[in-house]
Amino acid sequence: MGEENTFASGRVPRVVIVDDHRLFRSGVRGELGDAVEVVGEAGDVDGAVHVINEQRPDLVLLDVHLPGGGGVEVLRRVLTKHPEIRFLALSVSDAAEDVIGVVRGGARGYVTKTISGKELADAIVRVADGDAVFSPRLAGFVLDAFAATDAPPVDPELDRLTQREREVLRLIARGYAYKEVARELFISVKTVETHVSSVLRKLQLSNRHELSRWATARRLV
């Protein structure tokens, strides 16, 4: 445990990991090693709020898309009571609306799941110390959003989709095969197929080609 892993208090940050995939949470624990002290885990909104209130960690590593209302709901329910707790979003999504949503909700940073264990440990320490940390491309979304005088318009079609459907939509639109989407999101191929069918139905589209054009037109890819 090196000195570089300590933050202002002189100790390693106490962290809660919130993600709906147990396997991913285990992987994050392994990657972080002794760089942090993991004091709890959760896989949905209610579980996250409970363990955070119980453990009072220095920082919560928060997935954006969670059963029960998403990461924004965790932020809302925790920060009203414990504004001192820091949140760092860690998500497969690099969509502007996801980044802006959690930042407006109170997160101090947002990194994608392509980050290395060392980079993640560094981001955790920095956010726990009060810095704001973003993957380079995502920082631009935040600057653009808060520089704008008006909030971005609501897209009623996109609003019909669940957060998980949006994740699947973006990956499919980028040309990912169903197996690749399943591996990326830690879900089964059957679940991917179900989500794609639901997206096509809700958007009244016929196939992947139309779906890709729809997503590209809205700059979701």
Short mmCIF file of C-alpha atoms in Angstrom, two decimals:
data_model
loop_
_atom_site.label_atom_id
_atom_site.label_comp_id
_atom_site.label_asym_id
_atom_site.label_seq_id
_atom_site.Cartn_x
_atom_site.Cartn_y
_atom_site.Cartn_z
CA MET A 1 0.00 0.00 0.00
CA GLY A 2 1.87 3.08 -1.19
CA GLU A 3 1.60 6.65 0.00
CA GLU A 4 0.15 7.59 -3.40
CA ASN A 5 -3.04 5.69 -2.48
CA THR A 6 -3.78 7.83 0.59
CA PHE A 7 -5.86 10.96 0.46
CA ALA A 8 -6.11 14.07 2.63
CA SER A 9 -6.81 12.21 5.88
CA GLY A 10 -3.65 10.13 5.44
CA ARG A 11 -5.47 6.80 4.96
CA VAL A 12 -6.86 4.88 2.03
CA PRO A 13 -10.43 5.80 1.03
CA ARG A 14 -13.30 3.70 2.34
CA VAL A 15 -15.34 2.73 -0.73
CA VAL A 16 -18.73 1.19 -1.54
CA ILE A 17 -19.06 -0.42 -4.98
CA VAL A 18 -22.51 -0.19 -6.60
CA ASP A 19 -23.11 -2.17 -9.79
CA ASP A 20 -25.84 -4.63 -10.76
CA HIS A 21 -23.36 -7.28 -11.91
CA ARG A 22 -21.77 -9.24 -9.08
CA LEU A 23 -19.01 -10.51 -11.36
CA PHE A 24 -18.06 -6.98 -12.31
CA ARG A 25 -17.99 -5.88 -8.66
CA SER A 26 -15.63 -8.76 -7.89
CA GLY A 27 -13.43 -7.73 -10.81
CA VAL A 28 -13.24 -4.14 -9.56
CA ARG A 29 -12.27 -5.37 -6.08
CA GLY A 30 -9.50 -7.44 -7.60
CA GLU A 31 -8.22 -4.60 -9.78
CA LEU A 32 -8.15 -2.12 -6.90
CA GLY A 33 -6.41 -4.50 -4.50
CA ASP A 34 -5.27 -2.67 -1.36
CA ALA A 35 -5.47 0.78 -2.99
CA VAL A 36 -8.82 1.27 -1.24
CA GLU A 37 -10.79 -0.31 1.59
CA VAL A 38 -14.00 -1.75 0.15
CA VAL A 39 -16.56 -1.56 2.98
CA GLY A 40 -19.68 -2.65 1.08
CA GLU A 41 -21.33 -3.56 -2.20
CA ALA A 42 -24.80 -3.30 -3.69
CA GLY A 43 -26.55 -4.29 -6.91
CA ASP A 44 -29.64 -2.07 -6.93
CA VAL A 45 -30.86 1.31 -5.71
CA ASP A 46 -32.41 0.21 -2.41
CA GLY A 47 -29.43 -1.95 -1.51
CA ALA A 48 -27.05 0.88 -2.37
CA VAL A 49 -28.87 3.43 -0.23
CA HIS A 50 -28.95 1.00 2.69
CA VAL A 51 -25.26 0.08 2.65
CA ILE A 52 -24.13 3.68 2.04
CA ASN A 53 -26.20 4.98 4.96
CA GLU A 54 -24.87 2.16 7.13
CA GLN A 55 -21.17 2.42 6.20
CA ARG A 56 -20.82 6.16 5.51
CA PRO A 57 -17.95 5.60 3.03
CA ASP A 58 -15.63 8.30 1.77
CA LEU A 59 -16.63 7.49 -1.80
CA VAL A 60 -19.21 5.48 -3.73
CA LEU A 61 -18.21 3.92 -7.04
CA LEU A 62 -21.56 4.14 -8.81
CA ASP A 63 -22.92 2.52 -11.96
CA VAL A 64 -25.32 4.75 -13.88
CA HIS A 65 -27.84 2.05 -14.82
CA LEU A 66 -29.27 0.19 -11.83
CA PRO A 67 -32.51 -1.63 -11.03
CA GLY A 68 -34.83 0.57 -9.00
CA GLY A 69 -34.26 3.98 -10.57
CA GLY A 70 -30.63 4.25 -11.69
CA GLY A 71 -27.59 5.96 -10.25
CA VAL A 72 -29.34 9.34 -10.19
CA GLU A 73 -31.88 7.97 -7.70
CA VAL A 74 -29.07 6.76 -5.41
CA LEU A 75 -27.53 10.24 -5.55
CA ARG A 76 -30.85 11.89 -4.74
CA ARG A 77 -31.60 9.67 -1.77
CA VAL A 78 -28.12 9.73 -0.25
CA LEU A 79 -26.89 13.28 -0.79
CA THR A 80 -29.91 14.88 0.89
CA LYS A 81 -28.81 13.21 4.15
CA HIS A 82 -25.06 12.83 3.61
CA PRO A 83 -23.78 15.61 1.32
CA GLU A 84 -20.21 14.89 2.44
CA ILE A 85 -20.10 11.52 0.63
CA ARG A 86 -18.35 11.65 -2.75
CA PHE A 87 -19.62 9.80 -5.82
CA LEU A 88 -17.61 8.63 -8.83
CA ALA A 89 -19.66 7.19 -11.70
CA LEU A 90 -18.18 4.12 -13.41
CA SER A 91 -20.20 2.98 -16.41
CA VAL A 92 -20.01 1.24 -19.76
CA SER A 93 -22.02 4.16 -21.15
CA ASP A 94 -20.24 7.20 -22.56
CA ALA A 95 -23.45 8.93 -23.64
CA ALA A 96 -23.72 12.65 -22.96
CA GLU A 97 -27.12 12.40 -21.25
CA ASP A 98 -25.83 9.80 -18.79
CA VAL A 99 -22.78 11.86 -17.91
CA ILE A 100 -24.72 15.08 -17.52
CA GLY A 101 -27.50 13.37 -15.55
CA VAL A 102 -25.27 12.02 -12.79
CA VAL A 103 -23.17 15.19 -12.61
CA ARG A 104 -26.30 17.25 -12.15
CA GLY A 105 -27.32 14.70 -9.55
CA GLY A 106 -24.17 15.35 -7.56
CA ALA A 107 -21.45 12.99 -8.81
CA ARG A 108 -17.92 14.45 -8.74
CA GLY A 109 -16.62 12.41 -11.64
CA TYR A 110 -17.39 9.95 -14.40
CA VAL A 111 -15.11 7.33 -15.91
CA THR A 112 -15.86 4.49 -18.30
CA LYS A 113 -15.28 0.79 -17.67
CA THR A 114 -12.34 0.72 -20.07
CA ILE A 115 -10.26 2.39 -17.34
CA SER A 116 -7.34 0.45 -15.85
CA GLY A 117 -7.22 -0.56 -12.20
CA LYS A 118 -4.38 1.89 -11.47
CA GLU A 119 -6.20 4.75 -13.18
CA LEU A 120 -9.39 3.92 -11.30
CA ALA A 121 -7.59 3.86 -7.94
CA ASP A 122 -6.08 7.26 -8.75
CA ALA A 123 -9.50 8.65 -9.75
CA ILE A 124 -11.04 7.38 -6.49
CA VAL A 125 -8.38 9.06 -4.36
CA ARG A 126 -8.70 12.33 -6.28
CA VAL A 127 -12.49 12.44 -6.05
CA ALA A 128 -12.39 11.46 -2.36
CA ASP A 129 -10.06 14.44 -1.89
CA GLY A 130 -12.57 16.77 -3.54
CA ASP A 131 -11.33 16.90 -7.13
CA ALA A 132 -13.55 16.35 -10.16
CA VAL A 133 -12.35 13.56 -12.46
CA PHE A 134 -13.63 12.72 -15.94
CA SER A 135 -12.44 10.60 -18.82
CA PRO A 136 -11.15 13.18 -21.36
CA ARG A 137 -13.97 12.86 -23.90
CA LEU A 138 -16.62 13.02 -21.19
CA ALA A 139 -15.29 16.25 -19.72
CA GLY A 140 -16.34 18.00 -22.91
CA PHE A 141 -19.95 16.89 -22.42
CA VAL A 142 -20.00 18.46 -18.96
CA LEU A 143 -18.46 21.73 -20.12
CA ASP A 144 -20.88 21.98 -23.03
CA ALA A 145 -23.89 21.21 -20.86
CA PHE A 146 -23.11 23.74 -18.17
CA ALA A 147 -22.06 26.40 -20.65
CA ALA A 148 -25.45 26.17 -22.37
CA THR A 149 -28.15 28.55 -21.26
CA ASP A 150 -30.94 26.10 -21.95
CA ALA A 151 -31.31 22.45 -20.99
CA PRO A 152 -31.20 20.02 -23.92
CA PRO A 153 -34.62 19.24 -25.33
CA VAL A 154 -36.37 16.08 -24.21
CA ASP A 155 -36.60 13.44 -26.91
CA PRO A 156 -39.99 11.75 -26.38
CA GLU A 157 -38.98 8.71 -28.45
CA LEU A 158 -35.76 8.15 -26.51
CA ASP A 159 -37.66 8.67 -23.28
CA ARG A 160 -39.72 5.54 -24.01
CA LEU A 161 -36.65 3.36 -23.60
CA THR A 162 -35.34 2.07 -20.30
CA GLN A 163 -31.75 2.86 -19.36
CA ARG A 164 -30.66 -0.70 -20.16
CA GLU A 165 -32.40 -0.54 -23.56
CA ARG A 166 -30.47 2.65 -24.31
CA GLU A 167 -27.20 0.89 -23.48
CA VAL A 168 -28.01 -1.99 -25.81
CA LEU A 169 -29.21 0.42 -28.51
CA ARG A 170 -25.92 2.33 -28.55
CA LEU A 171 -23.77 -0.78 -28.78
CA ILE A 172 -25.91 -2.35 -31.51
CA ALA A 173 -25.86 0.94 -33.43
CA ARG A 174 -22.05 0.91 -33.22
CA GLY A 175 -22.03 -2.42 -35.00
CA TYR A 176 -21.53 -4.76 -32.05
CA ALA A 177 -22.73 -8.34 -32.53
CA TYR A 178 -25.20 -9.69 -29.97
CA LYS A 179 -22.44 -11.78 -28.36
CA GLU A 180 -20.23 -8.70 -28.05
CA VAL A 181 -23.05 -6.68 -26.48
CA ALA A 182 -23.71 -9.51 -24.02
CA ARG A 183 -20.03 -9.65 -23.04
CA GLU A 184 -19.77 -5.86 -22.72
CA LEU A 185 -22.85 -5.55 -20.50
CA PHE A 186 -22.40 -8.82 -18.60
CA ILE A 187 -25.80 -10.14 -19.72
CA SER A 188 -26.89 -13.14 -21.77
CA VAL A 189 -27.33 -13.13 -25.55
CA LYS A 190 -31.01 -13.98 -24.97
CA THR A 191 -31.39 -10.85 -22.84
CA VAL A 192 -29.74 -8.77 -25.57
CA GLU A 193 -32.20 -10.16 -28.11
CA THR A 194 -35.11 -9.32 -25.80
CA HIS A 195 -33.89 -5.74 -25.36
CA VAL A 196 -33.36 -5.25 -29.10
CA SER A 197 -36.87 -6.54 -29.86
CA SER A 198 -38.29 -4.17 -27.27
CA VAL A 199 -36.36 -1.20 -28.68
CA LEU A 200 -37.49 -1.93 -32.24
CA ARG A 201 -41.08 -2.24 -31.09
CA LYS A 202 -41.07 0.97 -29.04
CA LEU A 203 -39.40 3.00 -31.79
CA GLN A 204 -41.48 1.34 -34.54
CA LEU A 205 -38.37 0.27 -36.43
CA SER A 206 -37.96 -2.90 -38.49
CA ASN A 207 -34.30 -3.91 -38.24
CA ARG A 208 -30.80 -3.12 -37.02
CA HIS A 209 -30.05 -0.93 -40.03
CA GLU A 210 -32.98 1.38 -39.25
CA LEU A 211 -32.01 1.33 -35.58
CA SER A 212 -28.46 2.44 -36.41
CA ARG A 213 -29.70 5.28 -38.59
CA TRP A 214 -32.11 6.38 -35.82
CA ALA A 215 -29.33 6.41 -33.22
CA THR A 216 -26.86 8.19 -35.52
CA ALA A 217 -29.38 10.92 -36.32
CA ARG A 218 -29.68 11.62 -32.59
CA ARG A 219 -25.91 11.50 -32.04
CA LEU A 220 -26.20 8.58 -29.63
CA VAL A 221 -23.44 6.57 -31.28
#
